[in-house]
Short mmCIF file of N, CA, C and O in Angstrom, two decimals:
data_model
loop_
_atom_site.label_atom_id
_atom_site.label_comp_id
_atom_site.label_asym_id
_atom_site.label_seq_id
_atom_site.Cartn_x
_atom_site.Cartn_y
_atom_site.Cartn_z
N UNK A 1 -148.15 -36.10 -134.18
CA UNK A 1 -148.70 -34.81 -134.53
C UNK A 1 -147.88 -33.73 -133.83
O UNK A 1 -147.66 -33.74 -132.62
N UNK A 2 -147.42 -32.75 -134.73
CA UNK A 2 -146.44 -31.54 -134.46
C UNK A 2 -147.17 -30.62 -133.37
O UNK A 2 -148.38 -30.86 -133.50
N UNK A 3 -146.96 -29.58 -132.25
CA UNK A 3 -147.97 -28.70 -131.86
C UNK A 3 -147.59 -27.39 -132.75
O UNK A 3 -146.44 -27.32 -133.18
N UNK A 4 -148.33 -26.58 -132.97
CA UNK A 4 -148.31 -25.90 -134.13
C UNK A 4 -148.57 -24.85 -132.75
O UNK A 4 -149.28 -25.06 -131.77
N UNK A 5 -147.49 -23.37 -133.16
CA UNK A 5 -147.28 -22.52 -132.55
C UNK A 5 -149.16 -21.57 -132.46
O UNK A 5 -149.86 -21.72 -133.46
N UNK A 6 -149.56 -21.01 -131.68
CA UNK A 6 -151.05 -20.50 -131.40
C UNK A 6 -152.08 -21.50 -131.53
O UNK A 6 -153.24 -21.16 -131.34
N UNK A 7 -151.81 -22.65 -131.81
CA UNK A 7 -153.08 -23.30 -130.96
C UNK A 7 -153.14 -23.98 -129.69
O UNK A 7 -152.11 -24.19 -129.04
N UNK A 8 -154.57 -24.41 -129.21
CA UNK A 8 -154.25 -24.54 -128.03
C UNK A 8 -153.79 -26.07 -127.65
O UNK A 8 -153.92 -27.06 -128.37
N UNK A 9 -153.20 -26.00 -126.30
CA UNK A 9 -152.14 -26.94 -126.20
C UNK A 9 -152.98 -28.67 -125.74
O UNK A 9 -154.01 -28.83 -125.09
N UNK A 10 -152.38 -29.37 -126.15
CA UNK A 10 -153.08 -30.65 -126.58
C UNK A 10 -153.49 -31.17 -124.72
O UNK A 10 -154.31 -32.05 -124.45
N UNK A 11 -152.61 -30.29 -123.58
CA UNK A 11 -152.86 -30.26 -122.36
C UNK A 11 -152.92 -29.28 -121.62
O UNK A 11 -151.93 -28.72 -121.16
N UNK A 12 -153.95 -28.99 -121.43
CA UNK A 12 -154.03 -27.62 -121.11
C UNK A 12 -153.30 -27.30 -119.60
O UNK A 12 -152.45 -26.43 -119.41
N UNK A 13 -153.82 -28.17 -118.65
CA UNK A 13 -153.72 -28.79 -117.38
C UNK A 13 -151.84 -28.43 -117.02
O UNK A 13 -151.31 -28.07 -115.97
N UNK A 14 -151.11 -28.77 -118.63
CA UNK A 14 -149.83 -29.12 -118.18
C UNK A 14 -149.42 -30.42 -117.22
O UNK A 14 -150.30 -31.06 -116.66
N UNK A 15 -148.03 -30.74 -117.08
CA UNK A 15 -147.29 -31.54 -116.45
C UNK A 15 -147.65 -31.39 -114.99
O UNK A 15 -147.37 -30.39 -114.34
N UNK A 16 -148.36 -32.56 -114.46
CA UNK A 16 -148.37 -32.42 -112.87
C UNK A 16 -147.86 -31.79 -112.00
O UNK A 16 -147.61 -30.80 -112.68
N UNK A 17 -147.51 -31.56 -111.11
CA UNK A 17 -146.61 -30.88 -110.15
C UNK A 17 -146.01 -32.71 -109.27
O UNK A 17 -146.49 -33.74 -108.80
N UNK A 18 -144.74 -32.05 -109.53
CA UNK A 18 -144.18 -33.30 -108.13
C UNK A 18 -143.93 -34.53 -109.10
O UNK A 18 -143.18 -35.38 -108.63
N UNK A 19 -144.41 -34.78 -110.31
CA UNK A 19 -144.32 -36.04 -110.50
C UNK A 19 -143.04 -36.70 -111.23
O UNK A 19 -143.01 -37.85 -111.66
N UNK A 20 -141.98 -35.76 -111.28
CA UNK A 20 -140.56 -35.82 -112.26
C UNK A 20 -139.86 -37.17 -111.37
O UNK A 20 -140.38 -37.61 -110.35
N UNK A 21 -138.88 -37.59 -111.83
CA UNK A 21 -138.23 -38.25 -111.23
C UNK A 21 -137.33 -37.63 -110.20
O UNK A 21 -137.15 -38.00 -109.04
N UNK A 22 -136.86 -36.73 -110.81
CA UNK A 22 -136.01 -35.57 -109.52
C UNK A 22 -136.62 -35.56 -108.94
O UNK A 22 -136.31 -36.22 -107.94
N UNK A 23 -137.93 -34.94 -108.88
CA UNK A 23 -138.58 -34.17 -107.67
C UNK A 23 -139.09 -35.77 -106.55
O UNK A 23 -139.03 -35.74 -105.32
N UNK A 24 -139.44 -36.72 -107.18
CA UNK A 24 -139.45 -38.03 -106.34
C UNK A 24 -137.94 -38.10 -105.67
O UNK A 24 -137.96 -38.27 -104.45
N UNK A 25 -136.79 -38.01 -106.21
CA UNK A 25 -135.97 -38.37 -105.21
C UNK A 25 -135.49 -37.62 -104.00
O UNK A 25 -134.93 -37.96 -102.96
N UNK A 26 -136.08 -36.05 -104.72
CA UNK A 26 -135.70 -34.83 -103.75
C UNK A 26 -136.41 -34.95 -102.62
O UNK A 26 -135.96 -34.56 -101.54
N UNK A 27 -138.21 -35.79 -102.80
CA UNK A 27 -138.66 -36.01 -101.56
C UNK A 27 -138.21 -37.35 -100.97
O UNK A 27 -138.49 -37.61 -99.80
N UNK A 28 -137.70 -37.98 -101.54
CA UNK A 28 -137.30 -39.23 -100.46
C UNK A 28 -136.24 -39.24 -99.85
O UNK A 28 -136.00 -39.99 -98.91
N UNK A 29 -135.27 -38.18 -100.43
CA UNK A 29 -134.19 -37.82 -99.11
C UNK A 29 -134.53 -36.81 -97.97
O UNK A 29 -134.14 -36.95 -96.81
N UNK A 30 -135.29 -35.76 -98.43
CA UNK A 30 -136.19 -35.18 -98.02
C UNK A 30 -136.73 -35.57 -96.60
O UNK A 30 -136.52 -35.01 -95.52
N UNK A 31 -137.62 -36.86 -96.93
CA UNK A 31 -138.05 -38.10 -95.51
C UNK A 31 -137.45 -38.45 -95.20
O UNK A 31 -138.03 -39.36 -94.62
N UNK A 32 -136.06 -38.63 -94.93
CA UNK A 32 -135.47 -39.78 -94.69
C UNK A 32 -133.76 -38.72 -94.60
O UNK A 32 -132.62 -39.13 -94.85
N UNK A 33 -134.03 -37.81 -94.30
CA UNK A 33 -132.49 -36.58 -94.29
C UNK A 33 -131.85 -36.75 -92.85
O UNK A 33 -130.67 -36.45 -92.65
N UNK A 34 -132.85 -37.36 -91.64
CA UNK A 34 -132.10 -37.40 -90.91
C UNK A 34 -131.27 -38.48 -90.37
O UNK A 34 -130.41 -38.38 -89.49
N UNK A 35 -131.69 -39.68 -91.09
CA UNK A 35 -131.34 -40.68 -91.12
C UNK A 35 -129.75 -40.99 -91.60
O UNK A 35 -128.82 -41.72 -91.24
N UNK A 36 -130.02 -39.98 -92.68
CA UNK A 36 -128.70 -40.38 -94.09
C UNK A 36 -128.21 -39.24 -93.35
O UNK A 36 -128.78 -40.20 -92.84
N UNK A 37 -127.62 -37.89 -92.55
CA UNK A 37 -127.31 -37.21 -91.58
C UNK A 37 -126.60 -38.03 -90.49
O UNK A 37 -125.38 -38.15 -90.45
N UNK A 38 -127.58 -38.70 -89.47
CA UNK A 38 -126.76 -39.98 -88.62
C UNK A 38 -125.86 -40.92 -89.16
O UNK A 38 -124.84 -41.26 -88.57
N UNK A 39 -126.27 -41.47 -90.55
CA UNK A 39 -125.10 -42.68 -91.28
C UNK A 39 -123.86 -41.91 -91.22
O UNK A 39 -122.79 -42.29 -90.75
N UNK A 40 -124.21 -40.44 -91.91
CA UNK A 40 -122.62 -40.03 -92.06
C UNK A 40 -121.98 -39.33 -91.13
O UNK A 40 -120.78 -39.07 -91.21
N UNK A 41 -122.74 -38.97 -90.17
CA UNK A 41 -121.97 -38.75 -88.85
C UNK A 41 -121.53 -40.04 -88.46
O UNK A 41 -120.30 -40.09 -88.42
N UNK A 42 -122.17 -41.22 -88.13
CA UNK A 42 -121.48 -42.40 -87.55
C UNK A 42 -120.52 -42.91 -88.27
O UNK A 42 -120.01 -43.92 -87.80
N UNK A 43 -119.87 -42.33 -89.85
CA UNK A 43 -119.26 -42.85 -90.81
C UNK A 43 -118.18 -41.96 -90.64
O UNK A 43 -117.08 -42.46 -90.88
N UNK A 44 -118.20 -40.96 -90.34
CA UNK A 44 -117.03 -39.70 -89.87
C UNK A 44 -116.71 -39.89 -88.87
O UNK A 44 -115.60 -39.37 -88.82
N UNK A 45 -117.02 -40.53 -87.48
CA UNK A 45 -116.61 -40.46 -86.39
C UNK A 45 -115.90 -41.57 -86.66
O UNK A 45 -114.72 -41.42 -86.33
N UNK A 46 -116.15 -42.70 -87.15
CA UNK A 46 -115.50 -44.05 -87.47
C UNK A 46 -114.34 -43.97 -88.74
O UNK A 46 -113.89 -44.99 -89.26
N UNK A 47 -113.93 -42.50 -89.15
CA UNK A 47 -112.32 -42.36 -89.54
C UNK A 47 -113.04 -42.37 -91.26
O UNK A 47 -112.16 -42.39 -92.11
N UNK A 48 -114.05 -42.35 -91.65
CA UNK A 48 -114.51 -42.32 -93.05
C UNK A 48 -114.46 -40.93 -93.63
O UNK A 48 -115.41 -40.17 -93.49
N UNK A 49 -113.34 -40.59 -94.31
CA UNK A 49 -112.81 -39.11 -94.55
C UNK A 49 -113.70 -38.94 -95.92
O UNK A 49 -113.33 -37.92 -96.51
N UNK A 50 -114.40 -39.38 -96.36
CA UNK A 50 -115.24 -38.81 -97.65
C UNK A 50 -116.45 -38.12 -96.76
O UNK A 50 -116.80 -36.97 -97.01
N UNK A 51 -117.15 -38.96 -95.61
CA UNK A 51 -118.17 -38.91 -95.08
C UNK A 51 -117.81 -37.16 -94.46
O UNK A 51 -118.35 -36.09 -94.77
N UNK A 52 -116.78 -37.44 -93.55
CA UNK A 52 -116.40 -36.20 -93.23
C UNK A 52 -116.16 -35.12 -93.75
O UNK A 52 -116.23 -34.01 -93.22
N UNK A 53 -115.89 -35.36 -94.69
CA UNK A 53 -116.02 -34.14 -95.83
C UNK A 53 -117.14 -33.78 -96.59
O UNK A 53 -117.26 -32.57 -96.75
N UNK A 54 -117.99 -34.48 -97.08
CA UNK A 54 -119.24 -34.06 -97.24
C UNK A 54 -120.04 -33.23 -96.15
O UNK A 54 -120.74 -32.24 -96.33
N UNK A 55 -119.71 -34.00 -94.80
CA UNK A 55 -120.46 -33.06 -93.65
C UNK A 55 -119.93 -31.33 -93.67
O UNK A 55 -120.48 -30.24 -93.83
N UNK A 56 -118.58 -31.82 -93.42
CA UNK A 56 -117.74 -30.46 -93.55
C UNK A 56 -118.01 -28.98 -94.53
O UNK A 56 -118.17 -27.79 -94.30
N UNK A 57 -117.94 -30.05 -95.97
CA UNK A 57 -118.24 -29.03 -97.05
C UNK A 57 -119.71 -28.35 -97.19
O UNK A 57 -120.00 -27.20 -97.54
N UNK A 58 -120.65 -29.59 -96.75
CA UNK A 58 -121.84 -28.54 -96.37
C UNK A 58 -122.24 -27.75 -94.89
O UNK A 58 -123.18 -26.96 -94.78
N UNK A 59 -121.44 -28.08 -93.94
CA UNK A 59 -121.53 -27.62 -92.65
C UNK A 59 -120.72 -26.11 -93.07
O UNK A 59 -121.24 -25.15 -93.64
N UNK A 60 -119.91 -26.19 -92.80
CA UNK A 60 -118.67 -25.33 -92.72
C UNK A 60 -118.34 -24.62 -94.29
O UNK A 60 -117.88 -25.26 -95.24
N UNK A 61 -118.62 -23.46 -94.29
CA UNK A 61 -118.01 -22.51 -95.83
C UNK A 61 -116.62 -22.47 -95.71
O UNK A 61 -116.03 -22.21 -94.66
N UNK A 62 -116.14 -22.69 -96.65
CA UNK A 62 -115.26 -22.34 -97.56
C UNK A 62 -114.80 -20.91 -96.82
O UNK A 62 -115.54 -19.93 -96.85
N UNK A 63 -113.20 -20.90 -96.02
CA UNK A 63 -112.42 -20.00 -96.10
C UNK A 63 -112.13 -18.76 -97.49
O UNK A 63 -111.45 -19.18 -98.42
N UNK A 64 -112.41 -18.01 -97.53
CA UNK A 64 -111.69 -17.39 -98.93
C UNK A 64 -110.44 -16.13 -98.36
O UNK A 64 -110.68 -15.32 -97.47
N UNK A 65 -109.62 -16.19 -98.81
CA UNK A 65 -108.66 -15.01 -98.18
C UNK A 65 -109.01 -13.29 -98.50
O UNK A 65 -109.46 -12.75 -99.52
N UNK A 66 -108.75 -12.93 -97.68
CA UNK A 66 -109.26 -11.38 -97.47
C UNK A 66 -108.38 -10.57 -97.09
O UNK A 66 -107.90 -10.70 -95.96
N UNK A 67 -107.87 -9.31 -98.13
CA UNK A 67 -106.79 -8.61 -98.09
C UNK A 67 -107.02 -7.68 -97.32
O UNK A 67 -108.19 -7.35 -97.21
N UNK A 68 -106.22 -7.12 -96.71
CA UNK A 68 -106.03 -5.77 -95.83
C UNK A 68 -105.86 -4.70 -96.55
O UNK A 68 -104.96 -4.87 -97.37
N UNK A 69 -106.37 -3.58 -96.59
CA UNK A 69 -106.29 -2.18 -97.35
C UNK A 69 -104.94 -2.16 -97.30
O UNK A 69 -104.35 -2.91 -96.52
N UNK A 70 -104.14 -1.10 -98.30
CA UNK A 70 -102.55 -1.23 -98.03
C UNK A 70 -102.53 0.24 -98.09
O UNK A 70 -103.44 0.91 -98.58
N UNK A 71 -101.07 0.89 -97.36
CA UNK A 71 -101.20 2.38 -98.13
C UNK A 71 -99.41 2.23 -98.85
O UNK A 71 -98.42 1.65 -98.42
N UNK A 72 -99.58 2.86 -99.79
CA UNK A 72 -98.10 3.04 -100.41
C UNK A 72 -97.96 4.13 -100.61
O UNK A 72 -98.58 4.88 -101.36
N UNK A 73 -96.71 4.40 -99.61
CA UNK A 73 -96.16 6.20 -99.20
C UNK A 73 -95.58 6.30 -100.59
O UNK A 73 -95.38 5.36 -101.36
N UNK A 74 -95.30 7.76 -100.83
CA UNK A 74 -94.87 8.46 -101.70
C UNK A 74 -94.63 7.49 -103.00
O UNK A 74 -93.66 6.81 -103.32
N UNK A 75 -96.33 7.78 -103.80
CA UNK A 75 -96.26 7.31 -104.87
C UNK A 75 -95.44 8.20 -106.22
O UNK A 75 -95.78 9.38 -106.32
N UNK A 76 -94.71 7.85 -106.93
CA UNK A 76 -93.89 8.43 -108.06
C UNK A 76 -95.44 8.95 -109.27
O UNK A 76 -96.22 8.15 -109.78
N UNK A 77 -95.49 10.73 -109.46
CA UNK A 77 -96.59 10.93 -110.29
C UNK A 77 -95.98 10.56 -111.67
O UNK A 77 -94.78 10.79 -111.79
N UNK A 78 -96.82 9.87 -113.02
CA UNK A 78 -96.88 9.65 -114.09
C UNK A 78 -95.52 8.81 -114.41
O UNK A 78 -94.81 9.25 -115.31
N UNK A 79 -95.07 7.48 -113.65
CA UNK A 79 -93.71 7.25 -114.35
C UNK A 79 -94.45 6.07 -113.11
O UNK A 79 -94.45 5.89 -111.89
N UNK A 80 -95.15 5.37 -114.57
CA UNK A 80 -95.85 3.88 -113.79
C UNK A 80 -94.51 2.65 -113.87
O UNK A 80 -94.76 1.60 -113.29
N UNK A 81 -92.91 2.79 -114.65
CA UNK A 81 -92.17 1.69 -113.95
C UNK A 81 -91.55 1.79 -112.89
O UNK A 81 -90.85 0.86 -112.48
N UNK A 82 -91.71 3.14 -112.12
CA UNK A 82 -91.13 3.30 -110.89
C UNK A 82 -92.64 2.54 -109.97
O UNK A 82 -92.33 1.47 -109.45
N UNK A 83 -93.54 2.78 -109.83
CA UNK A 83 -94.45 2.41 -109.39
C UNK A 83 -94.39 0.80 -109.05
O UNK A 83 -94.56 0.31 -107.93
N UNK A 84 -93.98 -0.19 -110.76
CA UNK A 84 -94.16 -1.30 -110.53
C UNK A 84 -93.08 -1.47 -109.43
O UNK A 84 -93.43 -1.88 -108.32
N UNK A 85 -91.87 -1.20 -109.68
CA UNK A 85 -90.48 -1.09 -109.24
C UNK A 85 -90.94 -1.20 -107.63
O UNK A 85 -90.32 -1.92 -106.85
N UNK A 86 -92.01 -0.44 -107.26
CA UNK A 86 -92.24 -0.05 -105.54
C UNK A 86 -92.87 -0.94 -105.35
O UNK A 86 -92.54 -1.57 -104.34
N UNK A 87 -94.13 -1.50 -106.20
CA UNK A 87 -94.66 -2.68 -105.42
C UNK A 87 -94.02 -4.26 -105.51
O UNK A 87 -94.27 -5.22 -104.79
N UNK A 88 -93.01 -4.16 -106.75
CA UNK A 88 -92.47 -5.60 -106.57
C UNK A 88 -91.52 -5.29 -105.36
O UNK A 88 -91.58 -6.01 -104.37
N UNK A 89 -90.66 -4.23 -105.41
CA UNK A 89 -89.74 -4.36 -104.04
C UNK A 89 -90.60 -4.55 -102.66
O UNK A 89 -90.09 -5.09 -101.68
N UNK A 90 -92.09 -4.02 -102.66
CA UNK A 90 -92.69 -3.94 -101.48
C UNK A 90 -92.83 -5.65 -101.25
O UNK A 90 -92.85 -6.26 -100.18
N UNK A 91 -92.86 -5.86 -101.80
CA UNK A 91 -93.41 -7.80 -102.00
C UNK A 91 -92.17 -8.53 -101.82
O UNK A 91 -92.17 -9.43 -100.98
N UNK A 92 -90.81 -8.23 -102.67
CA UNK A 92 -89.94 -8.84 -101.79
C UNK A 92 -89.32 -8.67 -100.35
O UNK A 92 -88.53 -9.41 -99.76
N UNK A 93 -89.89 -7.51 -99.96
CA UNK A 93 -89.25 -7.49 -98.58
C UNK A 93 -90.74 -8.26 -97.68
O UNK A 93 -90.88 -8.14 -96.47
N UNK A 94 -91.53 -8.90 -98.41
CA UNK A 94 -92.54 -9.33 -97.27
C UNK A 94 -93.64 -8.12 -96.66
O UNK A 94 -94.39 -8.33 -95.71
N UNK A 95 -93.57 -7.04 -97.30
CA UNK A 95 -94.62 -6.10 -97.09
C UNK A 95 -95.68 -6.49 -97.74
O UNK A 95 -96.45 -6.71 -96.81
N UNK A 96 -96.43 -6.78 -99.00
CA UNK A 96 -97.03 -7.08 -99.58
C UNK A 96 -97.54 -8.69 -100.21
O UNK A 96 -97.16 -9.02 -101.33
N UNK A 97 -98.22 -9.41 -99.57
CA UNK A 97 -98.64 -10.32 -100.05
C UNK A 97 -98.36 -11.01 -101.44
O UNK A 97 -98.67 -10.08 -102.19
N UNK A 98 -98.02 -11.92 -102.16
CA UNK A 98 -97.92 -11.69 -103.52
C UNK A 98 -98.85 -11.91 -104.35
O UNK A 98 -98.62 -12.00 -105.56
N UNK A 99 -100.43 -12.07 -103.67
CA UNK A 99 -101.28 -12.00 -104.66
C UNK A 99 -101.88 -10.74 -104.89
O UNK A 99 -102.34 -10.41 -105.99
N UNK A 100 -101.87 -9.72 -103.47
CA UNK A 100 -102.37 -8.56 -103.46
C UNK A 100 -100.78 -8.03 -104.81
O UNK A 100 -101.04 -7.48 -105.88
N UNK A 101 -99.65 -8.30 -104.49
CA UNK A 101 -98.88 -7.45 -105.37
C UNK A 101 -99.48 -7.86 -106.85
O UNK A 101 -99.75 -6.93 -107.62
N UNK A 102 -99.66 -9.05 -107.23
CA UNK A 102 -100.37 -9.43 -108.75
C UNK A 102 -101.33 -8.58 -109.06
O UNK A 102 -101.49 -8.17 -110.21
N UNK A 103 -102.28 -8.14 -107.77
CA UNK A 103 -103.22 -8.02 -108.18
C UNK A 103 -102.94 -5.90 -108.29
O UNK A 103 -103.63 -5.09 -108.92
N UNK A 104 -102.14 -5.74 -107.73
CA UNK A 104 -101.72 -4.29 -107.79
C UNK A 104 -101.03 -4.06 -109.32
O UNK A 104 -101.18 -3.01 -109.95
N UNK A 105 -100.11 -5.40 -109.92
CA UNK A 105 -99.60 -5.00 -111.08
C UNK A 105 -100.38 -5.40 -112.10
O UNK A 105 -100.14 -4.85 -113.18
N UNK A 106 -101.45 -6.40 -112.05
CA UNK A 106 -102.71 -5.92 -113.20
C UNK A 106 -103.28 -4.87 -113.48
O UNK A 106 -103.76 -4.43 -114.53
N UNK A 107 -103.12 -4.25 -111.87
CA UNK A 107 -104.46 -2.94 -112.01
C UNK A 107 -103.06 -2.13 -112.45
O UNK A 107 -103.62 -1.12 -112.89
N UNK A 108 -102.08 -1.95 -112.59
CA UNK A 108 -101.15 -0.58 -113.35
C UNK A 108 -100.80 -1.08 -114.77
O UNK A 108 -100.46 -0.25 -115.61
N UNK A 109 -100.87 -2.47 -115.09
CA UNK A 109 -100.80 -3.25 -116.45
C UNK A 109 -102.07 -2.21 -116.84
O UNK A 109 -101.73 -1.07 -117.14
N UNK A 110 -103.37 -2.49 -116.85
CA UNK A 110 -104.63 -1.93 -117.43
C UNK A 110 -104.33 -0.35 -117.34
O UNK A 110 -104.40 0.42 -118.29
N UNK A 111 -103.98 -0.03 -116.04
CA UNK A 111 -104.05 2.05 -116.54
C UNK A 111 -102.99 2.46 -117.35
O UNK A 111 -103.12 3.44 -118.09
N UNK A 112 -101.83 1.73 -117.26
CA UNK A 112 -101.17 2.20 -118.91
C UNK A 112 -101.87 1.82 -120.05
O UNK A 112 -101.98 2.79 -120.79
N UNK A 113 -102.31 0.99 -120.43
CA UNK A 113 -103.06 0.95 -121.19
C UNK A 113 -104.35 1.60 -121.56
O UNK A 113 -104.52 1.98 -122.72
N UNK A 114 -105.32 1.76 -120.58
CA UNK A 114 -106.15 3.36 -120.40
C UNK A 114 -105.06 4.59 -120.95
O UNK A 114 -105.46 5.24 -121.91
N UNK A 115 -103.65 4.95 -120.38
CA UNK A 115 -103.19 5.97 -121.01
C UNK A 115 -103.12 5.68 -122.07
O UNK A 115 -104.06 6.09 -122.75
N UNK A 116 -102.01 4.83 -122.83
CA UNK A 116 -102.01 4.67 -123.77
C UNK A 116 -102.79 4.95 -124.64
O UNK A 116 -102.69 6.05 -125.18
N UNK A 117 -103.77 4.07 -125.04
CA UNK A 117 -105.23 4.32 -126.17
C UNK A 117 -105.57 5.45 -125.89
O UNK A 117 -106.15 5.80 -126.92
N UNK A 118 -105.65 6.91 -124.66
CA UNK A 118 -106.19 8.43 -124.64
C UNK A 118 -105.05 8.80 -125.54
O UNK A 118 -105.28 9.28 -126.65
N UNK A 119 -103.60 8.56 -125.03
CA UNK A 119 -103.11 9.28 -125.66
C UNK A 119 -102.70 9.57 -127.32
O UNK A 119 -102.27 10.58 -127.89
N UNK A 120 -103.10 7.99 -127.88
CA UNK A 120 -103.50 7.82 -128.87
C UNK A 120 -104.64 8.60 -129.69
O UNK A 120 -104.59 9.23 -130.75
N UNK A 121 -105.50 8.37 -128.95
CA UNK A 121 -106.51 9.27 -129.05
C UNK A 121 -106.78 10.60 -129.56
O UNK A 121 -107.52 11.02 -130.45
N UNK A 122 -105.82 11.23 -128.59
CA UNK A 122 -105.90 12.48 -128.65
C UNK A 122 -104.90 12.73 -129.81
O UNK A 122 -105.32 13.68 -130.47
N UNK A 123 -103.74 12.23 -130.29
CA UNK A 123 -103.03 12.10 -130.84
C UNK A 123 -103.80 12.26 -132.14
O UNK A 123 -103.68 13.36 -132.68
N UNK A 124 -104.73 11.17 -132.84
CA UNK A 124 -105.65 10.96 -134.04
C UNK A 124 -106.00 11.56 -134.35
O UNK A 124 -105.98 11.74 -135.57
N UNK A 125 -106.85 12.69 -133.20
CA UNK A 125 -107.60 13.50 -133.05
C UNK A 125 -107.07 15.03 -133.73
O UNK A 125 -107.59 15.85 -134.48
N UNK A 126 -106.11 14.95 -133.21
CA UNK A 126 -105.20 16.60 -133.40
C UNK A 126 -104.64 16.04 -135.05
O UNK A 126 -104.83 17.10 -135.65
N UNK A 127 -104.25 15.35 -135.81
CA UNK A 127 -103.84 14.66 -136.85
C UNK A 127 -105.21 15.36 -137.92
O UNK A 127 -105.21 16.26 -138.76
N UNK A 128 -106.58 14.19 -137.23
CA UNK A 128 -107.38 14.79 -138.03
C UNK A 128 -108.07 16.31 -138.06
O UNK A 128 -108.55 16.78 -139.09
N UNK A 129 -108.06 17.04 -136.78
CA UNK A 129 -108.44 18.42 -137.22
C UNK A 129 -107.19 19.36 -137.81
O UNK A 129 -107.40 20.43 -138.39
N UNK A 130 -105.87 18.80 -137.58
CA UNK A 130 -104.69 19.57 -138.27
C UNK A 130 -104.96 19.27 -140.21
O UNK A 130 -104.72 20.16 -141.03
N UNK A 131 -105.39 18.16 -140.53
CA UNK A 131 -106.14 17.71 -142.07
C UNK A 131 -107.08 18.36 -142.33
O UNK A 131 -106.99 18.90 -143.43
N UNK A 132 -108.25 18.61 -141.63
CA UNK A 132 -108.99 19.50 -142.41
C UNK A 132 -108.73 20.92 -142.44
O UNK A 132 -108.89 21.63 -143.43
N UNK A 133 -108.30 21.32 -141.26
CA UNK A 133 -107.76 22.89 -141.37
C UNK A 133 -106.53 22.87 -142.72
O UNK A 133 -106.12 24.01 -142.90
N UNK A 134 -106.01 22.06 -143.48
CA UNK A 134 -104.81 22.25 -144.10
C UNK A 134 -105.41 22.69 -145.27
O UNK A 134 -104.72 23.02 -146.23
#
């Protein structure tokens, strides 16, 4: 028998609480966490590099790298290949990181392109009010 949407439900009560199979195993490690804690410490101290790494990866976060603000003297106004020109040279001399430089020539990849499409824009724009004034 189908349950048919607005009537009432053949259990009202719903699904127990606790009784899933997950939730059974979540409590039996649960009881028993400090146990399986000691195995894999005594399994890491005894040269077991999976064990140790499980401890690790949940002990210890994850490094992520973190850039330093940069300043770049005398930026060139509106003439973005001199720009790239400054931050790839800044990067080969070891001034600039080369992911911070990637990440400097995405962000001038995207604002030519912001110019671009305005100036397009505006371009369309003057096209179509120069058409109807004609």
């Amino acid at each position: 028998m189908a349950f048919k949407k607005g009537s009432p439900s053949p259990n009202p009560s719903g699904r127990p609480k606790g009784n899933s199979t997950a939730q059974k195993l979540r409590q039996s490690i649960a009881d028993d966490i400090g146990d399986v804690i000691n195995v894999l410490m005594k399994q890491a101290k005894n040269g077991d590099v999976a064990s140790a790494k499980l401890l690790m990866d949940r002990a210890v976060p994850t490094l992520r790298p973190v850039s330093e603000a940069i300043v770049i003297n005398s930026i060139p106004d509106d003439n973005t290949a001199e720009i790239g020109r400054l931050i790839i040279d800044a990067t080969l001399r070891g001034e600039l990181a080369p992911d911070v430089s990637s990440q400097l020539l995405s962000g001038l990849a995207a604002q030519i392109k912001i110019e671009e499409f305005t100036t397009l824009s505006d371009r369309i724009a003057a096209l179509e009010n120069g058409a109807s004034h004609g």
